[in-house]
PDB file of C-alpha atoms in Angstrom:
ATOM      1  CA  UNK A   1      78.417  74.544 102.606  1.00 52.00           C
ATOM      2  CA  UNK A   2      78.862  77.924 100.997  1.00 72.00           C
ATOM      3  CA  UNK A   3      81.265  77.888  98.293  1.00 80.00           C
ATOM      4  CA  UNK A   4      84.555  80.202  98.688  1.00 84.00           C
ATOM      5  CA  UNK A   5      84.791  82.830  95.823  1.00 90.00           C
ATOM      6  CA  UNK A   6      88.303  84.104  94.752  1.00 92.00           C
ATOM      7  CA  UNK A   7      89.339  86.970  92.342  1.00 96.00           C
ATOM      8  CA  UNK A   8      92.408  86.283  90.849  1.00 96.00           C
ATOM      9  CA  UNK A   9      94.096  89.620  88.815  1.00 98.00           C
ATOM     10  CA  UNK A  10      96.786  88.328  86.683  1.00 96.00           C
ATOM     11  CA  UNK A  11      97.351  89.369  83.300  1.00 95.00           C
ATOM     12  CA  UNK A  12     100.284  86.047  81.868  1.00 93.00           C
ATOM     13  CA  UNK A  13      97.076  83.770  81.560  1.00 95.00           C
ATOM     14  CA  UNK A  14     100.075  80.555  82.190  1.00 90.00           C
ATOM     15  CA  UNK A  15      99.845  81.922  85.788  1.00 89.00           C
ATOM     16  CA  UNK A  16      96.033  82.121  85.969  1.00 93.00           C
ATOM     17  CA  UNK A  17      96.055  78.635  84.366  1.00 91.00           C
ATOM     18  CA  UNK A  18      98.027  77.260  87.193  1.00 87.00           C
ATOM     19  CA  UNK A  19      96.179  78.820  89.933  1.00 88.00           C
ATOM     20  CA  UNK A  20      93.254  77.542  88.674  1.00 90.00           C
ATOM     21  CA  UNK A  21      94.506  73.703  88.362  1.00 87.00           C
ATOM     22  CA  UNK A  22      96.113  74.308  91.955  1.00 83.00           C
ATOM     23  CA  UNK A  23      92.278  75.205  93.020  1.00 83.00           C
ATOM     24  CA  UNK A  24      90.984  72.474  91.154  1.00 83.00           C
ATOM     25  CA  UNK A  25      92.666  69.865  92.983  1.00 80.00           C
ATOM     26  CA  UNK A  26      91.760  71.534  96.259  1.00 74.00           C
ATOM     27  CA  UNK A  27      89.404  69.855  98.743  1.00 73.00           C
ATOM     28  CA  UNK A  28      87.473  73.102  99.046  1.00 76.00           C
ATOM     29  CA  UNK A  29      84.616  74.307  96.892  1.00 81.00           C
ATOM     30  CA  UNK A  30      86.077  77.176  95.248  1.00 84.00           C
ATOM     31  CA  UNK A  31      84.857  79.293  92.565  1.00 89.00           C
ATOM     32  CA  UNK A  32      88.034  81.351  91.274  1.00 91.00           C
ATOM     33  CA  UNK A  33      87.210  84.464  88.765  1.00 96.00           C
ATOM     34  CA  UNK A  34      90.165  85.665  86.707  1.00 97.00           C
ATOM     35  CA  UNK A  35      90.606  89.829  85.440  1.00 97.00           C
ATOM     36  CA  UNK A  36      93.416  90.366  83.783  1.00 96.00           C
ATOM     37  CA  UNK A  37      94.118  93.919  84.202  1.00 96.00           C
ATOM     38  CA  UNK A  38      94.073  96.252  87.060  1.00 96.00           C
ATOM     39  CA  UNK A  39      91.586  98.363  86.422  1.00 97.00           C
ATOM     40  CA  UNK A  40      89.587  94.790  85.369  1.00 97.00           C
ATOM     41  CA  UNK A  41      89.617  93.914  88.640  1.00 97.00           C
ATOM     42  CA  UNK A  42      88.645  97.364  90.032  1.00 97.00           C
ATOM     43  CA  UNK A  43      85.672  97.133  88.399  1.00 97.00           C
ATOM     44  CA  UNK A  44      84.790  93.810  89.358  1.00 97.00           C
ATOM     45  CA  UNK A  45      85.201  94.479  93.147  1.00 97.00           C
ATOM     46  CA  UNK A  46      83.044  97.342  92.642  1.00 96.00           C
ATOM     47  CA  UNK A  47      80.472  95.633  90.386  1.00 96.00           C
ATOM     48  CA  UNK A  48      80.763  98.394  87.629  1.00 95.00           C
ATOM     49  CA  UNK A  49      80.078  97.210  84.382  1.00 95.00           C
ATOM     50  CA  UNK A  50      80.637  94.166  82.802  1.00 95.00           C
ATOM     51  CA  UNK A  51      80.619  92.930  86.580  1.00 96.00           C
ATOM     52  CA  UNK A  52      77.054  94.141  87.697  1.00 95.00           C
ATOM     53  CA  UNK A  53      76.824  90.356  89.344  1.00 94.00           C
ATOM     54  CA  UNK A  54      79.975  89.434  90.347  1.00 94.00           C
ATOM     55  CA  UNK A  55      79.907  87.691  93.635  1.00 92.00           C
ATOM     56  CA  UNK A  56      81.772  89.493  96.337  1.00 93.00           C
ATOM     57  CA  UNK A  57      85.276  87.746  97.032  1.00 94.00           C
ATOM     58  CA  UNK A  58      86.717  85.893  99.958  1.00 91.00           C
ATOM     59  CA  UNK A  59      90.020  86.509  99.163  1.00 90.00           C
ATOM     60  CA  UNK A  60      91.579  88.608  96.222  1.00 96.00           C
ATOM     61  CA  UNK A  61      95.368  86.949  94.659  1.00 94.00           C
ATOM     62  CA  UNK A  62      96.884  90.009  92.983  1.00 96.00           C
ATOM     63  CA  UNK A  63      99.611  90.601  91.137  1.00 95.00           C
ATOM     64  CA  UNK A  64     102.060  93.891  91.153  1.00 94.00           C
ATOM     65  CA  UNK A  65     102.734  93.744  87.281  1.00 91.00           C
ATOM     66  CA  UNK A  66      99.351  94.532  85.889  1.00 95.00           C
ATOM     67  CA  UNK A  67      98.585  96.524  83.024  1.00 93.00           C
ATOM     68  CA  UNK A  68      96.260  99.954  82.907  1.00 94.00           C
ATOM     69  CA  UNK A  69      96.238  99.967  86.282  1.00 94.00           C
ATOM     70  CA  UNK A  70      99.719  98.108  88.449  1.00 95.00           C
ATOM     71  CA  UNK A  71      98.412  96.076  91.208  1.00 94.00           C
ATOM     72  CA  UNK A  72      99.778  98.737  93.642  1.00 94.00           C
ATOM     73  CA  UNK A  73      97.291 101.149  92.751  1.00 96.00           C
ATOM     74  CA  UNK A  74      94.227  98.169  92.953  1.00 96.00           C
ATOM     75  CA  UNK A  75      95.719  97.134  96.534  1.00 96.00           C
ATOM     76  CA  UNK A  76      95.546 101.345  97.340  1.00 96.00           C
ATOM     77  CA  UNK A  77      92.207 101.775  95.450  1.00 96.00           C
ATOM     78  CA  UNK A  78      90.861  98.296  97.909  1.00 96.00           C
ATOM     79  CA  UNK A  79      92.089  99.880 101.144  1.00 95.00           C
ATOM     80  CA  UNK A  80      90.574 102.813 100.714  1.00 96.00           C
ATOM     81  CA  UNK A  81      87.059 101.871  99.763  1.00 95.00           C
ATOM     82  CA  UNK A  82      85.076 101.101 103.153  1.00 94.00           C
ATOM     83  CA  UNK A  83      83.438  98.277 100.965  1.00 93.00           C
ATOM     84  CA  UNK A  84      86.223  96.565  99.976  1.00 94.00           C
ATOM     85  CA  UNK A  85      89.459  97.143 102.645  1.00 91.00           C
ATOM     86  CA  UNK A  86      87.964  93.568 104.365  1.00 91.00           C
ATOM     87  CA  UNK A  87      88.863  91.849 102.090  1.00 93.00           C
ATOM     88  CA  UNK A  88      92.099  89.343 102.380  1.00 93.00           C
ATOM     89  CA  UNK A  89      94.630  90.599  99.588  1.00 95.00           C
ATOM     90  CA  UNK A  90      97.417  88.000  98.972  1.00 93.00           C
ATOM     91  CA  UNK A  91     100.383  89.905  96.877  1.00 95.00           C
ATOM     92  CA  UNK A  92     101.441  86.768  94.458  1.00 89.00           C
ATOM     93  CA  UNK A  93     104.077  88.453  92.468  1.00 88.00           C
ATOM     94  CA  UNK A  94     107.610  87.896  91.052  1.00 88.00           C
ATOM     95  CA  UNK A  95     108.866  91.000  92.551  1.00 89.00           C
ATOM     96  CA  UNK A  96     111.309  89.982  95.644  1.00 91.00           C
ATOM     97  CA  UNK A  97     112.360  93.697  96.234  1.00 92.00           C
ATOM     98  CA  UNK A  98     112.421  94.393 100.008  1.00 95.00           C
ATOM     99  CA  UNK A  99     110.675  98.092  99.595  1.00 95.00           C
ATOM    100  CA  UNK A 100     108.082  96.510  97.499  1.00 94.00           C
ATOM    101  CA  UNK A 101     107.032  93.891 100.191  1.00 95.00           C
ATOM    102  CA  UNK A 102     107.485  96.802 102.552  1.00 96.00           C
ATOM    103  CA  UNK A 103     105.342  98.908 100.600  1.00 95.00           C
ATOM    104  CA  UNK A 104     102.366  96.453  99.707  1.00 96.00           C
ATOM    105  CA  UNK A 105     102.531  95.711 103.600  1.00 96.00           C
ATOM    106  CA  UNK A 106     102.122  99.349 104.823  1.00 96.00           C
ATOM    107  CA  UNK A 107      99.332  99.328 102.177  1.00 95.00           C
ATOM    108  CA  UNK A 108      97.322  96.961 103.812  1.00 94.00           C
ATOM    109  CA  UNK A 109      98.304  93.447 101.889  1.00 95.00           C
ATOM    110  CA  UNK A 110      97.470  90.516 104.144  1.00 92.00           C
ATOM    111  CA  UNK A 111      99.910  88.540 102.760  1.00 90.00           C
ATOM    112  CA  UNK A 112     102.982  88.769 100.452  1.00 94.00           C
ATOM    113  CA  UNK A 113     104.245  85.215  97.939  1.00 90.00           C
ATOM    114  CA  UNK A 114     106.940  84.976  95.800  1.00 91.00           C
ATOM    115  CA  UNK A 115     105.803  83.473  92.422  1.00 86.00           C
ATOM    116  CA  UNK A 116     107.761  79.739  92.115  1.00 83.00           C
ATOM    117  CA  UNK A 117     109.044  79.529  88.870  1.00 81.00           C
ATOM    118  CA  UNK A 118     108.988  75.706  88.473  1.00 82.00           C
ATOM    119  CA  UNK A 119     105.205  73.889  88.341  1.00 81.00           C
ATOM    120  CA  UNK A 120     105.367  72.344  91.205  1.00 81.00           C
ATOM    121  CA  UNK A 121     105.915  74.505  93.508  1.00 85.00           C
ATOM    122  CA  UNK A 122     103.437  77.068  92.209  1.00 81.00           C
ATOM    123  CA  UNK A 123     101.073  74.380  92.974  1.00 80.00           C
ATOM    124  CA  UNK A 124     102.435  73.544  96.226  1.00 83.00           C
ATOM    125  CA  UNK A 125     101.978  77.618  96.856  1.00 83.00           C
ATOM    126  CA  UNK A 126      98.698  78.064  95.951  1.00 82.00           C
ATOM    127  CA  UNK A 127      97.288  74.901  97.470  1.00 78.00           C
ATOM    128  CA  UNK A 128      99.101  76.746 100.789  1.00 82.00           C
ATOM    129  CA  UNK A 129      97.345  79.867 100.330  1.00 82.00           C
ATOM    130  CA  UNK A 130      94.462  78.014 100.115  1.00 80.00           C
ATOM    131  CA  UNK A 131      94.513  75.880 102.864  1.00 79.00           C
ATOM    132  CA  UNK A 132      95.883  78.642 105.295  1.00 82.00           C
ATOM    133  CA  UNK A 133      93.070  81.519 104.136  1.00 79.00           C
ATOM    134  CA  UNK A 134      90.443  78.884 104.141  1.00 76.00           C
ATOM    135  CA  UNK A 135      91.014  76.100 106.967  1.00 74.00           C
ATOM    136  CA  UNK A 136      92.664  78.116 109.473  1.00 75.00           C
ATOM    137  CA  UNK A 137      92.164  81.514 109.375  1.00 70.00           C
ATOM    138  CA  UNK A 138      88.378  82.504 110.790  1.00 69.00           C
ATOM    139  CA  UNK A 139      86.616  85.282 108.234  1.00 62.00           C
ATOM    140  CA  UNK A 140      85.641  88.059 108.467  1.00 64.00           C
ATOM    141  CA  UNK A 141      81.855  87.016 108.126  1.00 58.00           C
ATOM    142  CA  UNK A 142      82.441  84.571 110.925  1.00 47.00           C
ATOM    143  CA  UNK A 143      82.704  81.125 108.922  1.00 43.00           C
ATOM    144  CA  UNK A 144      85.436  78.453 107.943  1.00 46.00           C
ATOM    145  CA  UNK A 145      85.243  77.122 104.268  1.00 43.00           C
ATOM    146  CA  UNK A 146      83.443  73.635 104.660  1.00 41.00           C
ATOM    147  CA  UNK A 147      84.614  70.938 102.409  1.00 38.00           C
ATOM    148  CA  UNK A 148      83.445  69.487  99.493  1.00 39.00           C
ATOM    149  CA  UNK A 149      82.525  66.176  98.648  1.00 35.00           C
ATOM    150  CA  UNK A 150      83.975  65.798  95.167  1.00 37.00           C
ATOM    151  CA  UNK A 151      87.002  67.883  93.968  1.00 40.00           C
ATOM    152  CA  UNK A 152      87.441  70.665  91.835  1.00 39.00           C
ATOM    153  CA  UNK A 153      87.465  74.432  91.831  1.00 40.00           C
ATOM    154  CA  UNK A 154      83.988  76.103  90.620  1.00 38.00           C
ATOM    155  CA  UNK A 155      83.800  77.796  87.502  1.00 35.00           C
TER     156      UNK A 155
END
């Protein structure tokens, strides 16, 4: 079973935190990476340095808010790079503003979510992302994430 890799870019590390104890109880083998800037993360899809051997991700979680470079600019930068516009981008911001959902949409987000302010149901989110990008949709690369026997998100 190959494991599932995920870049998360989110800069309030109690939001990375949760995402990666919402992985952690998962049933999948997941491997989540955390940047915590935009331009972080742009360097880490492209393997620039420090990222030289980053694994290519399944599925990229970004956030709008991001400093040096907003997460508009990464989900523009991602769309436009032939290397990088296949792969899934799930907006997970606080931002409920119709022309931003519009806008991230028309800019080629797969998916837009709401951050949950309460524990739970950032959790509950996550764990949906994950089951719905992993167990239902079929990848680009022509696989399903397998299960794993013993849970737990990779580090």
């Amino acid at each position: 079973m190959k494991q599932i890799n995920v870049l998360l870019i989110e800069d309030n590390p109690g939001d990375a935190e949760l995402t990666r104890q919402s992985l952690e109880a998962s049933k999948l083998a997941v491997k989540l990476s955390v940047v915590d800037d935009g331009e972080k993360g742009l360097k880490y899809l492209r393997r620039a340095a420090p990222y030289q051997k980053a694994e290519r991700p399944d599925l990229v979680l970004l956030d709008l808010n991001l400093p040096k470079l907003p997460g508009g600019e990464v989900l523009r930068a991602m769309k436009a790079d032939k290397d990088l516009r296949g792969i899934p981008v799930v907006i997970l911001t606080t931002s409920e503003e119709e022309a931003e959902i519009s806008r991230c949409y028309a800019e080629g987000a797969n998916c837009y979510v709401v951050k949950p302010v309460d524990f739970a149901s950032f959790m509950s989110i996550v764990g949906a992302i994950e089951e719905f990008w992993f167990s239902v949709v079929k990848l680009a690369d022509g696989r399903k994430a397998g299960r794993k026997a013993s849970g737990g998100a990779a580090r």
